[in-house]
Structure formats: structure tokens, C-alpha cells
Amino acid sequence: MTRDLSRLFRPQSIAVIGGGAWCRLVIDQCRKMGFAGDIWPVHPKADEVAGLPAFRDAESLPAAPDAAFIGVNRFATIEVVRALAARGAGGAVCFASGFLEAAAEDAEGADLQTQLLDAAGDMPFLGPNCYGFINYLDGALLWPDQHGGARAERGVALVTQSSNIAINLTMQRRAVPLAYVVTAGNQAQSGIAEIGAALLEDDRVTALGLHIEGFGDLRAFEALAARARALGKPIVALKVGKSAEARAATVSHTASLAGGDAGAGALLARLGIPRLDDLPAFLETLKLLHVAGRLPSNRIASISCSGGEASLAADTAIGRGVVFPPLNARQEADLRGALGPMVALANPLDYHTYIWRDTHAMTRAFAAMADPELAITLLIVDFPRADRCDAADWECTIEAAIGARQQSGRPVAMVATLPELLPEDVAARLMADGVVPLCGLREAIAACAAASLPLPPEPAPLLLPTPVVEPDLIPEAEAKRQLAAYGLRVPRSKRAASAGTARAVAVDIGFPVVLKGEGVAHKTEAGAVVLNLGSGQEVSDAAFRMPARRFLVEEMVTGAVAELLVGVVKDPAHGFVLTLAAGGTLTEVMQDSASLLLPASEAEIEAALESLRIAPLLNGYRGAPPADREAILRAVRAVELYVMENAPGLEEIEINPLLCTPDDAVAADALMRRKY
């Protein structure tokens, strides 16, 4: 269900329910921000709250409030929500805790949350257990604490599940223009995707930043991404949960590669939402997007008055998704004219200090570096600290940066290598004239990389995760039989109930053969697989040594130029995660993998294969023949098709290794866990 959150986030009237310090703070904050609408305190006994006349209850209010802050205990919260919904209120913030988020400590929590949802009906609310929101555009705050923001005419919107992180974000001194800061609490009703979609509808919002602990409603995130795409507004995310402690250990290599965080990364990539790793880079990316929008490419330039800074810029960019292309003829000619013969021309560029204080020459040099072939030009300038030094001598850099932006018409950023060395007032001045002020060189590079990620084609709807089951380990021969029915190429094989039978079966298949013990997940580690057996005696001897009573005898596939892992794990939070990785016995050691969510497009699969470190082997390395790429794609598609048509009860599939030869791709081993 999609609820209308516009009245809640852009209210003309606010009810503040409760008499504690939190509620008085809400009223005081609205006054300080110049909220122009009505503020109605509600208290059952007090005649006034924070100097305003109080009403006894929601029924006594002059009209249904557009937004209400509910600052009473959890039991009273339910009844207040019921009364507000009956009045037709636009929405509410539920400040109280002790609902589902406390279910592990308090058995009443889950039941109280059910009651809260029933009481609200169609009326939207945030929380419970949240601080609410700040609308810096209209000065409307349902926010029971201090904050560090200021009124704005336009800016970025932030949504977070953490109220404390929200407070910290408002305290930033990076000149990020904030339009909204919204906390979601435990998302009993309104999730962060639904909140984000509502904020994007405000024409004054330029970009959306999401701090995500967990996704929840996957369809809501698909709808959010689609709406953002239609509006032309970018979204970036800071998703927590990368730590190894978050991974769930299961029997397959695939799970160790795809466990925990890979599904989240694959979901964000699928939706075209760049992912940042820390709050500073998150904020700098939003600032860049606010001023310059999405960057058309990852080609950037850097210009500084020091060789040390030029080298630092080049080194910082390594492996971070941006490139410094060589100067073209036009840049070289214009730079030479601006700088003279003493400067070695390159990108990144050290222009020395010959032209320092010459604003005209600096403007000319900065504009010469900017070029239509570049996405953005970074001017590296660190300002002296204002409490001990005089920054007057740096005025020339500000004027030159603004002049270069105006002359070139290209995106220009001023970057301080240390975040604290770009004063907030200077940043605001630059931004007012279209120059992006970026605090920190590493953060600036991360922002350029994130802002330049191209939007992927609009994806097909996700295959949603099915209910979790207690699966059985399917015998390898049966797993291969089922997958072969969907087009997976498997070796010729026969099952054997004893060592003697295995010897006889091997003769039928033809030597050399592979012998495997059935019922063992990690066969190599357990000594349950032996390759290249050339006689019946070798087969029977190997069978007697194995920790198994039943066996699978297969043809020995030779001539592989590379080994791949193709696996799918059901991730209850994100869907079915397809993992492509370097296969064989060193899968977990190499940690060379790429993850996608199903269904995956052929372009996504191709890109994932090319991203692997073993891609040169697949493409033919040092004169070796390449693997049959079409055969590999058929194998991946066969696994995908099986999952798409047999998802209920399926927990995981793993093909490891997929033997990739110049003319085939054969599943040497198959693991499947499912419940029938």
C-alpha cells in the first residue's frame, strides 16, 4: 500500500502531544526555524506548554493536524494514534520505544506494534522509536533534540534508520545543503524506501541519500529506484553490514562468497544506486550531485600548485573507479599559453606557484584544464586555519575557481586534501557560484567515482526470496540430472552402491574416470573425490579409501583452460544471489567473485565474468585458446532457469568447478540443497 506522506512532511499545522522536555524542544525548534504554520500543544492537565495554550486531547484540536509529534509512553501512544487517525490527521511521529524492536527483551513489544498498526489504519506514521524529521525547506520540525542545520531553498534529502546518525549528519560542516532529514525508527509502517519516494516528489529536493541497515520491502525499493529514474534525481546509499560477523556459514563455497553483504551490494547495483563506504564520502557525493548532477564519465583532471598534491591525487585514484586521461592538444596549447615554458604539462598537473596571486592567469590556467572530454576538473587548494593564520592570500584561488567555471562552462570542484582545510563559508560561497566544494581528497575521488556510475538499464522485477526451509542435501547425481534437464552440460556418469559396482561402472563409462563419494558436501577436503583413474583396480582401491558407501563414477573432462564457480544462494533479505567466481579448490582462497540478483540480464552476466581476475584465462592468456563463452553463458542460464522455475523450497545450488574448455563448459560437481 502506498500512503500519501506529503501532509506529514510539509505540514501547515503541527500538534505536539505530551508535556515532557522532548515536546517542549519540538515547539522551540519550530519557532527557531521560523515555522509559519499553527503549533498546537496537547496535554491532559496543563493549560499551556512552552508558552502556547494547550488542548486536552486530539479531539479538542481546532482541526485535524497535518503532522503530530507523539511524545508519550508506548501504551498511550497507541490510543493517541487511534484518535489522530479518527480525526483525519496527515501523519504522526511515534517517539516512544518498546515495540517490535524490543521484542527480544519484552514479550509485549510485538503485540503492541500490531495494536499500533491497527490503530493507525491508513494514517501514515514514522517509527516507533524514532526522532521524526526536519524539513529545512519550510522550517517544519518534528524533532525533539538539537540539530545543526539551517533553512534552505533547495537541497538533498537524507533518510536513516538511526536517529543518532541523523543528528550527526545535521552537524556536518561541509556545506551540504540539507532539504530534509528523516528518521525511520523500526519502520513498523513507513519504510525508508517509501519515505524516500515521498521526499523525491518535492521539486526542491535535488538528490536522496539513504543510510540503510536493512532493506525490508524489496518491491518498495524497486519502485523508489524507478521513480527516481523517472524524475532524473540520483540516489546514493550507505549500507552497513559488510563485516564478516554478519555472514551466515553454510555448506557451500557460494555461501561464504555471497553471505551477508553481497546481496545488498548486488541489489544496489541493480537499482542504479551507488554505494559509499563511510559518512564523509556519502555526504561529499550528495554535495557533488546537488551542484553538478550525475557525471557523464569517470574521466577527471586535477590541477594544484604542488607536485606532492599532484602525486597524491594520482595515487588516491588508483583502484577507485576514476581515471586521469592524458592532456589533449587543446589543453596543452592553452595551458602552455597560461603557464609559460617552465611548467611540465600533465594530468594531474602541478602548475607551481609562478602565477599565484595573479587571478587572471590562474583563471586562465584552471579554465584551460577543464575540457568537454572530462567529467569534472578538481582544483586542489587547502586553506590555512583561520584561528592562527590569515587566509587573505587565498582569495585569488576562490575567484579563479569561480571564473574558470564561468569561462569553461564545465563542472569544476575545489578540493581540500584534508577535510578540515576547506572553510564552510568558503564552501558555501563556491557552491553559490556553481563550483563544487569537496572536503578531503579521498572523499572527493570517491564522490567522483560514485557520481559517474552509469545508470543500468531498468531491471526486470526481482525474484523475491521464498520462505526459509530446512533443506536436504540432494545427491550429486540427482542434482545434475535436474539441472541437465534445464540445459546444463554434465559429464557422463553412473551411480554405484559399492566399490565393486563402481569398478564395473567405470568400465562402462570408459577410462579415465572420476570417482566421488556421495553424501559429502566438500568432497576434496574430505578425500571423497579422486581424478584421472585409469583402471578398474585404481577405481576399487580409491573407493575403499573414501569416507563413503555410495559412489558416483563420471567421465574425466580434460582440456579446461579455466575453472569457474556458478552458484545461487537464497538470501532472505535480498532475493536469490547468483555468484560467479574463480572455481576449483582455491575458490575461497582467491576470493575472486561477482554477485548478481536473479533474474540477471546477459549484459550483467558478461560484465560479471569480465570483472573477475581470472577473466584473462577465459579470454585466452599468453597464446592459450579462450574458453567457449557461449557455453559458459548457457551453463549460467541453465542454473538461473532452474532457480526461476523451482524457487520454492530451494536454498542453494553450486556448480564448482564448471570446467571451461575451448569448446564446452561442463559441470564437474554440483551441490544442491532444497526441500521437496
XYZ file of C-alpha atoms in Angstrom:
676
model
C 0.000 0.000 0.000
C 1.308 3.470 -0.905
C 0.414 6.171 1.636
C 0.405 9.923 0.997
C 3.164 11.375 3.177
C 3.028 14.903 1.754
C 0.914 16.388 4.574
C 3.189 14.860 7.183
C 6.425 16.163 5.639
C 5.094 19.578 4.519
C 2.633 20.467 7.274
C 0.708 23.675 7.793
C -0.313 22.639 11.297
C 1.576 20.626 13.915
C 0.249 19.003 17.074
C 2.782 18.271 19.843
C 1.323 15.691 22.195
C 2.866 15.338 25.659
C 4.320 17.683 28.216
C 7.865 16.494 28.711
C 11.118 18.191 27.795
C 11.103 16.417 24.426
C 7.823 18.037 23.432
C 8.920 21.494 24.554
C 12.037 21.056 22.421
C 9.901 20.274 19.365
C 7.993 23.517 19.856
C 11.148 25.549 20.477
C 12.848 24.126 17.369
C 9.867 25.026 15.173
C 9.944 28.575 16.486
C 13.691 28.922 15.894
C 13.338 27.698 12.322
C 10.533 30.142 11.610
C 7.739 27.641 11.032
C 4.844 29.713 9.697
C 2.012 27.287 10.457
C -0.003 26.524 13.587
C 1.533 24.729 16.593
C -0.953 23.065 18.929
C 0.333 21.549 22.186
C -1.784 18.724 23.608
C -1.677 17.897 27.326
C -4.453 16.449 29.514
C -3.728 18.707 32.515
C -1.567 21.686 31.558
C -3.117 24.980 30.425
C -0.039 25.866 28.407
C 3.114 24.164 27.088
C 6.193 26.170 26.085
C 4.132 29.361 26.264
C 1.359 28.149 23.946
C -2.208 27.338 25.034
C -2.652 23.595 25.409
C -5.552 21.385 24.290
C -6.766 18.498 26.425
C -6.719 15.836 23.717
C -6.686 15.252 19.961
C -10.455 15.555 19.807
C -10.212 19.125 21.173
C -7.880 20.418 18.439
C -9.260 23.146 16.135
C -8.749 20.885 13.126
C -7.078 17.672 12.115
C -3.333 18.409 12.293
C -1.190 17.798 9.246
C 1.528 16.317 11.450
C 1.733 15.254 15.075
C 4.661 14.535 17.372
C 3.619 11.923 19.929
C 5.865 12.152 22.986
C 4.048 9.873 25.446
C 4.681 6.304 26.630
C 4.157 3.347 24.331
C 0.779 2.353 25.739
C -0.637 5.875 25.487
C 0.918 6.238 22.013
C -1.461 3.618 20.620
C -4.545 5.461 21.851
C -3.255 8.832 20.637
C -2.591 7.359 17.193
C -6.113 5.945 17.136
C -7.584 9.353 17.989
C -5.463 11.171 15.385
C -6.446 8.687 12.692
C -10.106 9.170 13.575
C -9.681 12.957 13.195
C -8.098 12.520 9.757
C -4.618 13.722 10.700
C -1.969 13.796 7.976
C 0.509 11.682 9.899
C 2.484 11.264 13.088
C 5.902 10.665 14.584
C 5.927 7.927 17.231
C 8.795 8.811 19.556
C 8.245 6.035 22.104
C 10.246 2.816 22.037
C 9.386 -0.645 23.332
C 7.619 -2.075 20.298
C 8.846 -4.793 17.920
C 12.459 -3.586 18.176
C 12.330 -4.619 21.856
C 10.626 -7.984 21.322
C 13.733 -9.927 22.368
C 13.660 -8.276 25.794
C 9.943 -7.616 26.178
C 7.272 -10.103 25.139
C 4.711 -7.296 24.839
C 6.642 -5.476 22.104
C 5.383 -7.410 19.090
C 1.765 -7.310 20.226
C 1.952 -3.580 20.909
C 3.274 -2.973 17.411
C 0.347 -4.906 15.946
C -2.005 -2.741 18.010
C -0.227 0.400 16.815
C -0.624 -0.547 13.154
C -4.293 -1.347 13.699
C -4.846 1.985 15.457
C -3.211 3.966 12.643
C -5.165 2.384 9.826
C -4.398 4.389 6.674
C -2.793 7.291 8.559
C 0.967 7.299 7.932
C 3.425 7.448 10.807
C 7.166 7.293 11.347
C 8.723 4.921 13.858
C 8.106 3.945 16.518
C 11.420 4.565 18.296
C 12.465 7.481 16.085
C 13.205 11.182 16.342
C 10.987 12.176 13.456
C 12.035 14.621 10.758
C 13.338 18.083 9.912
C 12.031 19.954 6.882
C 14.636 22.663 6.315
C 12.766 23.996 3.305
C 9.675 25.067 5.239
C 11.048 25.198 8.776
C 8.828 22.354 9.948
C 10.451 20.175 12.627
C 9.014 17.247 14.488
C 12.375 16.790 16.174
C 12.918 16.522 19.946
C 16.591 17.494 20.103
C 19.217 19.912 18.862
C 20.259 19.902 15.216
C 22.931 21.719 13.261
C 21.135 22.609 10.058
C 19.704 25.815 8.643
C 16.833 26.844 6.384
C 17.436 26.130 2.705
C 15.696 26.845 -0.588
C 16.724 23.526 -2.130
C 18.978 20.646 -1.201
C 19.423 16.945 -0.606
C 17.189 14.686 1.451
C 18.579 12.181 3.958
C 16.750 9.152 5.325
C 18.244 6.973 8.026
C 17.140 4.221 10.380
C 19.357 5.687 13.101
C 18.250 8.825 14.931
C 21.729 9.368 16.360
C 23.334 9.244 12.909
C 20.683 11.679 11.728
C 21.678 14.141 14.460
C 25.339 13.784 13.492
C 24.549 14.390 9.829
C 22.832 17.677 10.677
C 26.021 18.790 12.468
C 28.249 18.475 9.376
C 30.373 21.488 8.448
C 30.797 20.554 4.802
C 28.201 22.990 3.434
C 25.964 20.140 2.274
C 22.579 21.837 1.704
C 20.006 19.777 3.590
C 16.389 19.825 2.463
C 15.077 17.037 4.707
C 16.464 14.772 7.398
C 14.106 11.907 8.229
C 14.467 9.027 10.676
C 12.519 5.829 10.167
C 12.922 4.050 13.504
C 11.815 0.440 13.374
C 9.727 1.041 10.213
C 6.588 -0.529 11.583
C 4.609 1.043 8.772
C 6.584 3.553 6.677
C 9.852 2.105 5.370
C 12.836 4.101 4.173
C 12.037 3.376 0.513
C 8.502 4.743 0.869
C 9.825 7.756 2.778
C 12.496 8.399 0.163
C 9.985 8.218 -2.666
C 7.793 10.819 -0.965
C 10.726 13.208 -0.492
C 11.788 12.920 -4.130
C 8.411 14.314 -5.167
C 9.368 17.692 -3.691
C 10.743 19.759 -6.591
C 13.233 21.403 -4.224
C 14.959 18.080 -3.449
C 17.950 17.521 -5.742
C 19.231 14.118 -4.563
C 18.457 11.453 -1.981
C 20.821 9.797 0.473
C 19.840 6.595 2.277
C 21.563 5.178 5.350
C 20.388 1.565 5.298
C 20.644 -1.103 7.969
C 18.235 -3.473 6.226
C 16.054 -3.261 3.129
C 12.722 -4.762 4.131
C 10.214 -4.373 1.292
C 12.197 -5.112 -1.889
C 9.343 -4.118 -4.170
C 9.267 -0.703 -2.470
C 12.955 -0.222 -3.294
C 12.312 -1.199 -6.907
C 9.520 1.388 -7.034
C 11.766 4.015 -5.421
C 14.536 3.453 -7.974
C 12.071 3.582 -10.853
C 10.547 6.821 -9.601
C 13.974 8.409 -9.090
C 14.898 7.414 -12.629
C 11.714 8.992 -13.972
C 12.340 12.209 -12.037
C 16.013 12.323 -13.015
C 17.090 12.515 -9.375
C 20.044 10.445 -8.141
C 20.082 8.252 -5.039
C 23.168 7.174 -3.101
C 23.368 4.763 -0.191
C 25.478 3.982 2.818
C 24.644 0.340 3.578
C 26.067 -1.154 6.764
C 26.663 -4.886 7.266
C 29.912 -5.692 5.434
C 31.573 -7.250 8.446
C 32.452 -10.927 8.411
C 30.435 -11.350 11.597
C 27.271 -10.779 9.560
C 27.893 -13.754 7.263
C 25.909 -16.949 7.656
C 28.002 -20.091 7.398
C 26.517 -22.831 5.218
C 27.882 -25.888 3.460
C 28.880 -24.326 0.152
C 31.681 -22.100 -1.069
C 28.993 -19.956 -2.697
C 27.526 -19.049 0.676
C 30.885 -17.936 2.003
C 31.320 -15.680 -1.039
C 27.739 -14.407 -1.169
C 26.965 -14.435 2.536
C 25.915 -11.325 4.389
C 26.685 -8.347 2.212
C 26.941 -9.487 -1.404
C 23.168 -9.487 -1.845
C 22.926 -5.922 -0.604
C 25.640 -4.788 -2.997
C 24.021 -6.614 -5.883
C 20.635 -5.062 -5.106
C 22.001 -1.526 -5.013
C 23.952 -2.052 -8.242
C 20.852 -3.490 -9.922
C 18.805 -0.445 -8.902
C 21.491 2.007 -10.038
C 22.182 3.296 -6.520
C 25.898 3.965 -5.881
C 27.145 2.655 -2.557
C 29.516 4.610 -0.337
C 31.540 3.135 2.489
C 31.548 5.952 5.049
C 29.624 9.053 6.054
C 32.159 11.639 4.771
C 32.195 10.156 1.251
C 28.410 9.774 1.435
C 27.972 13.490 2.160
C 30.535 14.634 -0.406
C 28.824 12.568 -3.111
C 25.477 14.125 -2.280
C 27.051 17.586 -2.419
C 28.585 16.848 -5.825
C 25.260 15.552 -7.130
C 23.441 18.596 -5.759
C 25.721 21.044 -7.582
C 26.728 19.191 -10.758
C 24.325 16.264 -11.057
C 25.455 12.891 -12.383
C 28.818 12.977 -14.103
C 28.865 11.760 -17.722
C 32.055 9.724 -17.299
C 34.819 8.827 -14.847
C 37.415 10.945 -16.705
C 38.696 13.687 -14.401
C 41.546 16.183 -14.153
C 43.454 17.595 -11.211
C 45.375 20.865 -11.005
C 47.394 22.006 -7.977
C 50.336 24.230 -7.116
C 52.389 21.372 -5.703
C 53.907 18.254 -7.169
C 53.176 16.481 -3.911
C 49.471 17.153 -4.279
C 49.504 16.093 -7.936
C 51.155 12.796 -6.988
C 48.756 12.326 -4.088
C 45.792 12.832 -6.409
C 47.133 10.274 -8.879
C 47.827 7.705 -6.162
C 44.494 8.234 -4.425
C 42.637 7.475 -7.645
C 44.250 4.057 -8.140
C 41.599 1.346 -7.995
C 38.848 3.817 -7.107
C 36.960 3.925 -10.410
C 38.243 7.185 -11.927
C 40.952 7.918 -14.489
C 43.195 10.891 -15.309
C 43.389 10.899 -19.127
C 46.419 12.496 -20.839
C 46.084 16.110 -21.879
C 44.759 16.690 -25.379
C 46.265 19.141 -27.861
C 43.849 21.946 -26.969
C 44.591 21.627 -23.242
C 48.350 21.585 -23.824
C 48.252 24.667 -26.035
C 46.039 26.682 -23.676
C 47.943 25.604 -20.573
C 51.268 26.473 -22.182
C 49.904 29.900 -23.009
C 48.744 30.414 -19.428
C 51.746 28.933 -17.595
C 54.719 29.532 -19.864
C 57.623 27.168 -20.593
C 58.702 26.376 -17.014
C 55.841 24.002 -16.139
C 55.803 20.340 -17.178
C 52.305 19.713 -18.534
C 50.494 16.579 -17.350
C 47.280 15.361 -15.750
C 47.329 15.608 -12.738
C 49.031 18.993 -13.185
C 51.412 20.810 -10.873
C 51.159 24.428 -12.060
C 53.757 25.545 -9.469
C 53.312 28.960 -7.811
C 54.527 31.201 -10.603
C 51.061 32.622 -11.167
C 49.881 32.682 -7.516
C 48.015 35.942 -6.739
C 47.564 36.592 -10.476
C 43.832 35.870 -10.541
C 43.560 36.374 -14.288
C 46.393 33.904 -15.037
C 45.053 31.382 -12.523
C 41.580 31.612 -14.032
C 43.047 31.107 -17.486
C 45.019 28.040 -16.351
C 42.115 26.469 -14.486
C 39.769 27.017 -17.427
C 42.379 25.604 -19.821
C 42.438 22.347 -17.863
C 38.645 21.988 -17.953
C 37.597 20.250 -21.158
C 34.460 18.745 -22.758
C 36.209 15.344 -22.699
C 36.360 15.497 -18.884
C 33.561 14.931 -16.415
C 34.983 17.365 -13.855
C 38.174 19.262 -13.027
C 39.465 19.220 -9.448
C 41.312 22.307 -8.178
C 43.300 21.248 -5.118
C 43.502 24.026 -2.546
C 43.985 23.742 1.225
C 43.189 26.882 3.211
C 45.142 27.884 6.323
C 43.399 27.554 9.677
C 41.546 30.758 10.464
C 42.294 30.897 14.201
C 46.067 31.183 13.752
C 46.629 32.278 10.156
C 45.466 34.785 7.558
C 43.692 33.333 4.509
C 43.566 36.594 2.555
C 46.245 35.339 0.174
C 43.911 32.504 -0.885
C 41.202 34.832 -2.216
C 42.754 34.525 -5.673
C 42.007 30.774 -5.747
C 38.324 31.333 -4.948
C 37.908 33.959 -7.641
C 39.855 31.863 -10.160
C 37.795 28.754 -9.457
C 34.551 30.656 -9.970
C 35.958 32.347 -13.059
C 37.099 29.034 -14.554
C 33.647 27.551 -14.004
C 32.030 30.521 -15.755
C 34.534 30.654 -18.634
C 34.655 26.929 -19.386
C 31.046 26.061 -18.680
C 32.364 22.735 -17.400
C 31.964 21.193 -13.911
C 34.689 22.445 -11.584
C 35.368 21.429 -7.981
C 37.685 22.866 -5.344
C 39.149 20.096 -3.209
C 40.950 20.331 0.112
C 43.229 17.335 0.666
C 42.380 17.495 4.385
C 38.624 17.820 5.022
C 39.029 20.473 7.715
C 41.012 22.786 5.432
C 38.060 23.982 3.343
C 36.186 26.547 5.493
C 32.424 26.224 5.497
C 31.873 29.846 4.475
C 34.226 29.428 1.511
C 32.418 26.216 0.532
C 29.056 27.993 0.625
C 30.422 30.837 -1.490
C 31.832 28.446 -4.087
C 28.623 26.460 -4.250
C 26.547 29.592 -4.775
C 28.559 30.180 -7.966
C 28.335 26.606 -9.247
C 31.726 25.320 -8.024
C 31.599 22.049 -6.078
C 33.440 22.352 -2.727
C 34.795 18.933 -1.746
C 36.263 18.261 1.699
C 39.016 15.640 1.581
C 40.855 14.241 -1.425
C 39.893 10.622 -0.793
C 36.274 11.638 -0.318
C 36.397 13.741 -3.493
C 37.685 10.822 -5.576
C 35.050 8.521 -4.071
C 32.350 11.077 -4.873
C 33.513 11.428 -8.488
C 33.517 7.650 -8.903
C 30.034 7.266 -7.413
C 28.553 10.193 -9.357
C 29.941 8.817 -12.636
C 28.475 5.319 -12.353
C 26.114 4.934 -15.320
C 22.501 4.050 -14.689
C 21.941 0.414 -15.680
C 19.020 -0.499 -17.933
C 15.793 -0.687 -15.985
C 15.863 -4.195 -14.487
C 13.227 -6.883 -14.528
C 11.365 -7.444 -11.237
C 13.406 -9.330 -8.668
C 12.818 -12.969 -7.919
C 11.713 -12.490 -4.320
C 13.062 -14.786 -1.610
C 10.798 -17.666 -0.694
C 10.153 -18.779 2.907
C 13.182 -20.254 4.652
C 13.106 -24.042 4.966
C 15.261 -26.785 6.475
C 16.699 -28.228 3.259
C 18.077 -31.641 2.427
C 21.373 -32.222 0.641
C 20.378 -33.646 -2.742
C 22.671 -36.419 -4.079
C 25.031 -35.061 -6.700
C 23.778 -37.367 -9.434
C 20.200 -36.264 -8.822
C 21.204 -32.594 -8.686
C 22.970 -32.950 -12.022
C 20.037 -34.798 -13.528
C 17.664 -31.997 -12.580
C 19.988 -29.258 -13.827
C 20.758 -31.136 -17.047
C 17.058 -31.018 -17.823
C 17.418 -27.220 -17.989
C 20.396 -27.333 -20.332
C 23.424 -27.745 -18.042
C 26.134 -29.886 -19.638
C 27.204 -32.617 -17.215
C 29.704 -35.500 -17.594
C 28.515 -38.990 -18.454
C 28.039 -40.757 -15.129
C 26.591 -43.691 -13.242
C 25.920 -44.281 -9.567
C 27.353 -47.246 -7.712
C 26.211 -48.811 -4.444
C 29.595 -50.414 -3.650
C 33.277 -50.335 -4.506
C 32.870 -53.390 -6.718
C 30.000 -51.877 -8.604
C 31.997 -48.655 -9.066
C 34.757 -50.678 -10.743
C 32.314 -52.263 -13.162
C 30.573 -48.950 -13.894
C 33.915 -47.322 -14.724
C 34.476 -49.871 -17.483
C 31.118 -48.972 -18.983
C 31.901 -45.243 -18.948
C 35.424 -45.605 -20.285
C 38.721 -44.570 -18.717
C 39.924 -42.185 -17.406
C 37.183 -41.557 -14.850
C 36.498 -39.543 -11.727
C 35.296 -41.287 -8.564
C 33.236 -39.375 -5.995
C 31.747 -40.354 -2.661
C 28.082 -39.430 -2.350
C 26.596 -37.561 0.589
C 29.695 -35.404 1.166
C 29.457 -31.636 0.668
C 33.138 -30.666 0.491
C 34.474 -33.686 -1.348
C 38.028 -32.501 -1.918
C 38.607 -31.609 1.722
C 37.090 -34.913 2.850
C 39.076 -37.048 0.420
C 35.855 -38.008 -1.360
C 36.948 -37.274 -4.923
C 39.761 -38.813 -6.959
C 40.553 -37.719 -10.512
C 42.045 -39.390 -13.557
C 41.624 -43.038 -12.562
C 42.855 -45.189 -15.434
C 41.896 -48.761 -14.457
C 39.304 -50.786 -12.589
C 41.834 -51.603 -9.834
C 42.526 -47.904 -9.286
C 38.782 -47.257 -9.013
C 38.165 -50.000 -6.443
C 41.229 -49.034 -4.386
C 40.110 -45.399 -4.317
C 36.577 -46.410 -3.335
C 37.790 -48.459 -0.350
C 39.741 -45.447 0.946
C 36.833 -42.990 0.689
C 34.616 -41.924 3.644
C 31.514 -43.025 1.729
C 29.470 -46.123 0.958
C 27.847 -44.986 -2.264
C 29.671 -43.584 -5.249
C 29.341 -41.619 -8.448
C 31.576 -42.526 -11.383
C 31.997 -39.901 -14.122
C 33.883 -39.345 -17.316
C 37.077 -37.348 -16.838
C 36.755 -33.989 -18.616
C 40.108 -32.693 -19.821
C 41.395 -29.612 -21.602
C 39.955 -26.956 -19.285
C 41.525 -23.501 -19.703
C 39.802 -22.191 -16.559
C 37.549 -23.332 -13.730
C 34.536 -21.326 -12.616
C 32.109 -21.467 -9.739
C 28.465 -20.820 -10.612
C 26.270 -20.696 -7.540
C 22.950 -19.398 -6.290
C 22.091 -18.782 -2.646
C 18.722 -17.688 -1.339
C 19.286 -14.516 0.658
C 16.178 -13.902 2.811
C 16.852 -10.153 2.775
C 17.627 -9.567 -0.908
C 16.453 -12.426 -3.134
C 18.390 -15.127 -4.960
C 22.074 -14.200 -5.281
C 23.900 -15.530 -8.336
C 27.657 -15.759 -7.718
C 30.251 -16.189 -10.454
C 33.757 -16.849 -9.174
C 37.101 -18.459 -9.751
C 36.341 -22.124 -9.162
C 38.085 -25.266 -8.071
C 39.913 -25.983 -4.844
C 41.117 -22.400 -4.319
C 37.730 -20.656 -4.534
C 37.716 -19.252 -1.014
C 41.441 -18.514 -1.045
C 41.227 -16.429 -4.227
C 38.013 -14.616 -3.217
C 37.583 -13.692 -6.877
C 33.850 -13.330 -7.292
C 30.996 -11.187 -8.573
C 27.392 -11.344 -7.411
C 24.112 -10.543 -9.161
C 20.468 -10.917 -8.266
C 18.099 -13.054 -10.311
C 16.871 -12.629 -12.901
C 20.086 -11.301 -14.442
C 20.482 -9.872 -17.912
C 23.054 -11.259 -20.334
C 24.909 -7.937 -20.168
C 25.133 -8.244 -16.378
C 26.466 -11.790 -16.595
C 29.030 -10.808 -19.220
C 30.147 -7.843 -17.116
C 30.424 -10.039 -14.033
C 32.625 -12.540 -15.882
C 34.838 -9.743 -17.204
C 35.232 -8.312 -13.691
C 36.879 -11.488 -12.411
C 40.647 -11.581 -12.016
C 40.666 -14.846 -13.965
C 38.979 -13.184 -16.960
C 42.279 -13.268 -18.922
C 42.213 -17.068 -18.697
C 38.677 -17.121 -20.066
C 39.721 -14.814 -22.894
C 42.870 -16.735 -23.825
C 46.034 -15.968 -21.853
C 49.513 -15.865 -23.389
C 48.550 -17.695 -26.504
C 46.273 -20.249 -24.844
C 42.892 -20.796 -26.506
C 39.944 -18.913 -24.988
C 37.108 -20.651 -23.211
C 33.837 -21.108 -25.062
C 31.976 -18.034 -23.795
C 28.655 -19.122 -25.279
C 28.921 -22.462 -23.483
C 29.628 -20.661 -20.197
C 26.599 -18.435 -20.690
C 24.437 -21.468 -21.449
C 25.574 -23.071 -18.190
C 24.790 -19.948 -16.177
C 21.425 -19.599 -17.882
C 20.592 -23.238 -17.150
C 21.186 -22.690 -13.422
C 19.210 -19.446 -13.493
C 16.269 -21.047 -15.320
C 16.160 -23.898 -12.832
C 16.019 -21.431 -9.927
C 13.368 -19.269 -11.583
C 11.083 -22.271 -12.108
C 11.851 -24.152 -8.881
C 12.390 -21.428 -6.287
C 10.007 -22.681 -3.564
C 11.973 -24.927 -1.225
C 15.349 -24.125 -2.810
C 18.137 -22.845 -0.567
C 21.252 -23.117 -2.722
C 22.917 -24.542 -5.802
C 26.604 -24.694 -6.553
C 28.465 -25.792 -9.651
C 32.135 -25.990 -8.692
C 34.034 -26.374 -10.809
C 32.461 -25.562 -14.124
C 35.224 -26.801 -16.402
C 35.622 -24.258 -19.184
C 37.241 -25.705 -22.294
C 37.738 -24.139 -25.733
C 34.540 -25.786 -26.957
C 32.453 -26.632 -23.876
C 31.538 -25.817 -20.273
C 30.929 -28.908 -18.143
C 29.641 -29.067 -14.561
C 32.174 -31.339 -12.874
C 30.486 -31.077 -9.485
C 27.028 -29.978 -8.374
C 25.686 -29.278 -4.912
C 22.014 -28.635 -4.256
C 20.113 -28.059 -1.036
C 16.352 -27.916 -1.169
C 13.165 -29.171 0.452
C 10.525 -31.003 -1.552
